[in-house]
Amino acid sequence: MKLLRLSAQIHKWIAVLVGLQILFWVGGGLVMTAIPIETVRGEHRVRTAQPQALDLTGIRALDAVVAERNLTPTRAELKSTPRGPAWLLTPTEGAPITLDARTGQTFAPLEADEARRLATAVYRGGAQAVAATRLNDAKRETGRTGPLWRVDFNDGEKTRFYVSPDTGEVITRRSAVWRLYDFFWRLHILDFKTGENFNHPLLIAASALSLVVVLSGFVLLWIRLERDFVQWRVRRGGKPRRTSGRTGNS
């Protein structure tokens, strides 16, 4: 009986503390498993593009480009972009640099009309690009830093394409579906700031307390099952008969 009372008290009071979080975990898990991750990432809103051969006509040599800018890159990549071939250079110090591979200079500033056109060329669906906004600092939801163009589409998911102001590439996609998923993900890991840290003390403590709730629940279940089994055996065997105190005639 002592174990029963102790387990019941532990189960009840700790469940009061973490019950809501357990509900968020279960509800959030349902949301995150019910929505395909491809939909969350907006992959269904991107046209399937065939790989294009890189046009090497007029490409400036890498050594000439880095010499002009006095760079010592640790990595250099030549790639095709919607605005033409580009050198992506990672210097020994500082941020990566993107240059027009034909001129060796930075790309001309991307205008709103061009950003909208490039995003529309990638978008799959019947919606229209209704706005193009240049962001000097990328929003936190993009997972990027620096300036970006945001192109809004008028579909039911409120899709947004974020476009590189240098190369014109759509570098990330966000929508109302993504934000719903992100909300439950942050509840799931209890990191409301970045949504990336699942090793912090609050989550560890909540997980430990939830484990105590589960273990104490198993103890209660075991005691209850054992009691029910004893009662079942008593009923199955029948009640003991009373015997009369009279053993014979006086």
Short mmCIF file of C-alpha atoms in Angstrom, two decimals:
data_model
loop_
_atom_site.label_atom_id
_atom_site.label_comp_id
_atom_site.label_asym_id
_atom_site.label_seq_id
_atom_site.Cartn_x
_atom_site.Cartn_y
_atom_site.Cartn_z
CA MET A 1 0.00 0.00 0.00
CA LYS A 2 2.90 2.36 0.71
CA LEU A 3 4.27 1.79 -2.80
CA LEU A 4 0.79 2.38 -4.25
CA ARG A 5 0.32 5.69 -2.44
CA LEU A 6 3.85 6.89 -3.24
CA SER A 7 3.54 6.00 -6.93
CA ALA A 8 0.12 7.68 -7.14
CA GLN A 9 1.44 10.90 -5.57
CA ILE A 10 4.52 11.00 -7.80
CA HIS A 11 2.47 10.25 -10.90
CA LYS A 12 -0.16 12.87 -10.12
CA TRP A 13 2.01 15.85 -9.18
CA ILE A 14 4.72 15.42 -11.77
CA ALA A 15 2.05 14.86 -14.41
CA VAL A 16 0.61 18.25 -13.42
CA LEU A 17 4.02 19.82 -14.13
CA VAL A 18 4.78 18.16 -17.46
CA GLY A 19 1.34 17.07 -18.69
CA LEU A 20 0.93 20.06 -21.00
CA GLN A 21 4.37 19.52 -22.50
CA ILE A 22 3.58 15.84 -23.07
CA LEU A 23 0.43 16.96 -24.89
CA PHE A 24 2.55 19.29 -27.05
CA TRP A 25 4.96 16.44 -27.79
CA VAL A 26 2.21 14.07 -28.86
CA GLY A 27 0.22 16.71 -30.77
CA GLY A 28 3.33 18.11 -32.40
CA GLY A 29 4.47 14.63 -33.33
CA LEU A 30 1.12 14.03 -35.01
CA VAL A 31 1.41 17.25 -37.02
CA MET A 32 5.01 16.55 -38.03
CA THR A 33 4.23 13.01 -39.18
CA ALA A 34 0.95 13.89 -40.89
CA ILE A 35 2.47 16.62 -43.11
CA PRO A 36 4.94 15.29 -45.70
CA ILE A 37 8.36 16.88 -45.25
CA GLU A 38 8.45 17.63 -48.99
CA THR A 39 5.38 19.84 -48.52
CA VAL A 40 7.00 21.57 -45.55
CA ARG A 41 10.07 22.32 -47.65
CA GLY A 42 7.92 23.61 -50.52
CA GLU A 43 9.38 21.11 -52.97
CA HIS A 44 5.97 20.69 -54.61
CA ARG A 45 6.12 24.38 -55.56
CA VAL A 46 9.38 24.08 -57.52
CA ARG A 47 9.54 23.23 -61.20
CA THR A 48 11.70 20.27 -62.12
CA ALA A 49 14.63 21.73 -64.02
CA GLN A 50 16.88 19.78 -66.35
CA PRO A 51 20.61 20.20 -65.71
CA GLN A 52 22.13 22.71 -68.11
CA ALA A 53 25.65 22.55 -69.47
CA LEU A 54 27.90 25.30 -68.15
CA ASP A 55 28.67 27.83 -70.87
CA LEU A 56 32.43 28.45 -70.66
CA THR A 57 32.45 31.14 -73.32
CA GLY A 58 34.25 34.24 -72.03
CA ILE A 59 34.93 32.80 -68.56
CA ARG A 60 37.79 34.60 -66.85
CA ALA A 61 40.57 32.47 -65.43
CA LEU A 62 40.49 31.97 -61.68
CA ASP A 63 44.07 33.12 -61.11
CA ALA A 64 43.40 36.41 -62.88
CA VAL A 65 40.21 37.04 -60.87
CA VAL A 66 41.81 36.40 -57.47
CA ALA A 67 44.93 38.38 -58.40
CA GLU A 68 42.84 41.47 -59.25
CA ARG A 69 41.12 41.30 -55.87
CA ASN A 70 44.19 40.23 -53.93
CA LEU A 71 42.40 37.16 -52.62
CA THR A 72 43.74 33.88 -51.28
CA PRO A 73 40.76 31.54 -51.59
CA THR A 74 40.58 28.24 -49.75
CA ARG A 75 37.85 27.12 -52.13
CA ALA A 76 36.66 28.18 -55.57
CA GLU A 77 33.56 26.94 -57.40
CA LEU A 78 32.44 27.78 -60.91
CA LYS A 79 28.70 27.34 -61.28
CA SER A 80 25.83 28.19 -63.59
CA THR A 81 23.22 30.63 -62.22
CA PRO A 82 20.11 32.33 -63.65
CA ARG A 83 22.22 35.46 -64.21
CA GLY A 84 25.09 33.65 -65.88
CA PRO A 85 28.19 31.75 -64.73
CA ALA A 86 29.61 32.76 -61.37
CA TRP A 87 32.75 32.23 -59.33
CA LEU A 88 32.00 31.40 -55.68
CA LEU A 89 35.15 32.15 -53.70
CA THR A 90 35.80 31.34 -50.05
CA PRO A 91 38.72 33.47 -48.82
CA THR A 92 40.98 32.60 -45.89
CA GLU A 93 39.32 35.42 -43.96
CA GLY A 94 35.89 36.97 -44.26
CA ALA A 95 32.65 35.97 -45.92
CA PRO A 96 32.37 34.10 -49.25
CA ILE A 97 32.34 36.24 -52.38
CA THR A 98 30.22 35.77 -55.51
CA LEU A 99 31.53 37.24 -58.76
CA ASP A 100 30.36 37.34 -62.35
CA ALA A 101 32.65 34.77 -63.98
CA ARG A 102 32.75 36.73 -67.25
CA THR A 103 33.73 40.09 -65.82
CA GLY A 104 35.37 39.15 -62.54
CA GLN A 105 33.22 41.81 -60.88
CA THR A 106 30.23 41.64 -58.59
CA PHE A 107 26.88 41.21 -60.31
CA ALA A 108 24.81 44.30 -61.05
CA PRO A 109 22.12 44.99 -58.43
CA LEU A 110 19.05 42.81 -58.88
CA GLU A 111 15.88 44.83 -59.46
CA ALA A 112 12.39 43.94 -58.20
CA ASP A 113 11.01 43.04 -61.63
CA GLU A 114 13.90 40.69 -62.32
CA ALA A 115 13.60 39.07 -58.88
CA ARG A 116 9.88 38.48 -59.51
CA ARG A 117 10.58 37.08 -62.98
CA LEU A 118 13.28 34.68 -61.77
CA ALA A 119 11.12 33.44 -58.89
CA THR A 120 8.13 32.94 -61.21
CA ALA A 121 10.30 30.89 -63.58
CA VAL A 122 11.02 28.45 -60.75
CA TYR A 123 7.52 28.42 -59.19
CA ARG A 124 5.15 25.53 -59.99
CA GLY A 125 1.43 26.27 -59.76
CA GLY A 126 -1.19 28.69 -60.96
CA ALA A 127 -0.52 31.52 -58.48
CA GLN A 128 1.05 34.84 -59.34
CA ALA A 129 3.99 36.66 -57.80
CA VAL A 130 2.29 39.64 -56.20
CA ALA A 131 5.23 41.37 -54.52
CA ALA A 132 9.01 41.48 -54.47
CA THR A 133 10.66 43.03 -51.42
CA ARG A 134 14.37 43.54 -50.85
CA LEU A 135 15.44 42.66 -47.32
CA ASN A 136 18.71 44.18 -46.17
CA ASP A 137 18.90 41.54 -43.45
CA ALA A 138 17.48 38.09 -44.12
CA LYS A 139 14.61 37.07 -41.86
CA ARG A 140 15.34 34.45 -39.25
CA GLU A 141 13.04 31.94 -40.94
CA THR A 142 15.36 31.79 -43.96
CA GLY A 143 18.30 30.45 -41.97
CA ARG A 144 20.49 32.88 -43.93
CA THR A 145 22.32 36.13 -43.31
CA GLY A 146 22.75 39.22 -45.44
CA PRO A 147 20.42 40.75 -48.03
CA LEU A 148 17.78 38.76 -49.90
CA TRP A 149 14.82 39.36 -52.18
CA ARG A 150 11.50 38.00 -50.92
CA VAL A 151 8.93 37.18 -53.58
CA ASP A 152 5.35 36.53 -52.36
CA PHE A 153 2.87 34.34 -54.25
CA ASN A 154 -0.90 34.52 -53.82
CA ASP A 155 -1.51 30.79 -53.38
CA GLY A 156 -3.38 29.26 -50.44
CA GLU A 157 -0.12 28.33 -48.69
CA LYS A 158 1.22 31.90 -48.77
CA THR A 159 4.38 30.72 -50.45
CA ARG A 160 7.47 32.90 -50.31
CA PHE A 161 10.61 32.43 -52.39
CA TYR A 162 13.81 34.01 -51.16
CA VAL A 163 16.10 35.01 -54.02
CA SER A 164 19.83 35.73 -53.97
CA PRO A 165 20.46 39.39 -54.89
CA ASP A 166 23.69 38.32 -56.63
CA THR A 167 22.95 35.21 -58.68
CA GLY A 168 19.13 35.35 -58.81
CA GLU A 169 18.86 31.80 -57.46
CA VAL A 170 15.93 30.78 -55.26
CA ILE A 171 17.91 29.76 -52.20
CA THR A 172 15.08 28.89 -49.82
CA ARG A 173 11.28 28.59 -49.68
CA ARG A 174 8.84 29.23 -46.88
CA SER A 175 5.05 29.00 -46.49
CA ALA A 176 2.27 28.88 -43.92
CA VAL A 177 2.74 25.10 -43.82
CA TRP A 178 6.41 25.54 -42.95
CA ARG A 179 5.54 28.03 -40.20
CA LEU A 180 2.97 25.65 -38.68
CA TYR A 181 5.52 22.86 -38.72
CA ASP A 182 8.19 25.17 -37.26
CA PHE A 183 5.84 26.24 -34.44
CA PHE A 184 5.27 22.64 -33.33
CA TRP A 185 8.94 21.80 -33.80
CA ARG A 186 9.92 24.60 -31.40
CA LEU A 187 7.34 23.36 -28.90
CA HIS A 188 8.71 19.87 -29.37
CA ILE A 189 12.31 20.77 -28.49
CA LEU A 190 11.46 23.77 -26.24
CA ASP A 191 13.81 26.06 -28.14
CA PHE A 192 11.77 29.12 -29.03
CA LYS A 193 14.73 31.26 -30.07
CA THR A 194 16.45 29.38 -32.91
CA GLY A 195 14.58 26.07 -33.10
CA GLU A 196 17.89 24.22 -33.35
CA ASN A 197 19.09 23.39 -29.82
CA PHE A 198 17.66 20.16 -28.41
CA ASN A 199 20.36 19.67 -25.74
CA HIS A 200 19.37 22.49 -23.40
CA PRO A 201 18.53 21.95 -19.68
CA LEU A 202 14.80 22.72 -20.00
CA LEU A 203 14.23 19.93 -22.52
CA ILE A 204 16.41 17.49 -20.58
CA ALA A 205 14.50 18.24 -17.34
CA ALA A 206 11.10 17.91 -19.03
CA SER A 207 12.15 14.61 -20.60
CA ALA A 208 13.42 13.25 -17.27
CA LEU A 209 10.22 14.21 -15.45
CA SER A 210 8.13 12.67 -18.21
CA LEU A 211 10.10 9.45 -17.83
CA VAL A 212 9.27 9.47 -14.09
CA VAL A 213 5.57 9.90 -14.95
CA VAL A 214 5.71 6.93 -17.31
CA LEU A 215 7.60 4.69 -14.84
CA SER A 216 5.31 5.57 -11.95
CA GLY A 217 2.35 4.88 -14.23
CA PHE A 218 3.72 1.41 -14.95
CA VAL A 219 4.08 0.79 -11.20
CA LEU A 220 0.45 1.80 -10.69
CA LEU A 221 -0.62 -0.39 -13.57
CA TRP A 222 1.28 -3.39 -12.19
CA ILE A 223 -0.25 -2.98 -8.72
CA ARG A 224 -3.72 -2.62 -10.21
CA LEU A 225 -3.31 -5.68 -12.43
CA GLU A 226 -1.99 -7.72 -9.54
CA ARG A 227 -4.96 -6.71 -7.37
CA ASP A 228 -7.42 -7.50 -10.15
CA PHE A 229 -5.79 -10.89 -10.67
CA VAL A 230 -6.14 -11.77 -6.98
CA GLN A 231 -9.81 -10.73 -7.02
CA TRP A 232 -10.41 -12.79 -10.16
CA ARG A 233 -8.90 -15.88 -8.54
CA VAL A 234 -11.08 -15.43 -5.47
CA ARG A 235 -14.23 -15.12 -7.60
CA ARG A 236 -13.24 -18.08 -9.73
CA GLY A 237 -12.60 -20.28 -6.69
CA GLY A 238 -15.84 -19.29 -4.94
CA LYS A 239 -16.38 -17.95 -1.46
CA PRO A 240 -15.40 -20.23 1.45
CA ARG A 241 -18.40 -21.97 3.06
CA ARG A 242 -19.38 -21.35 6.66
CA THR A 243 -19.63 -24.49 8.79
CA SER A 244 -22.21 -24.93 11.59
CA GLY A 245 -20.98 -25.02 15.18
CA ARG A 246 -23.31 -27.98 15.98
CA THR A 247 -21.58 -31.34 15.54
CA GLY A 248 -24.40 -33.63 16.67
CA ASN A 249 -27.61 -34.05 18.74
CA SER A 250 -27.42 -33.19 22.42
#
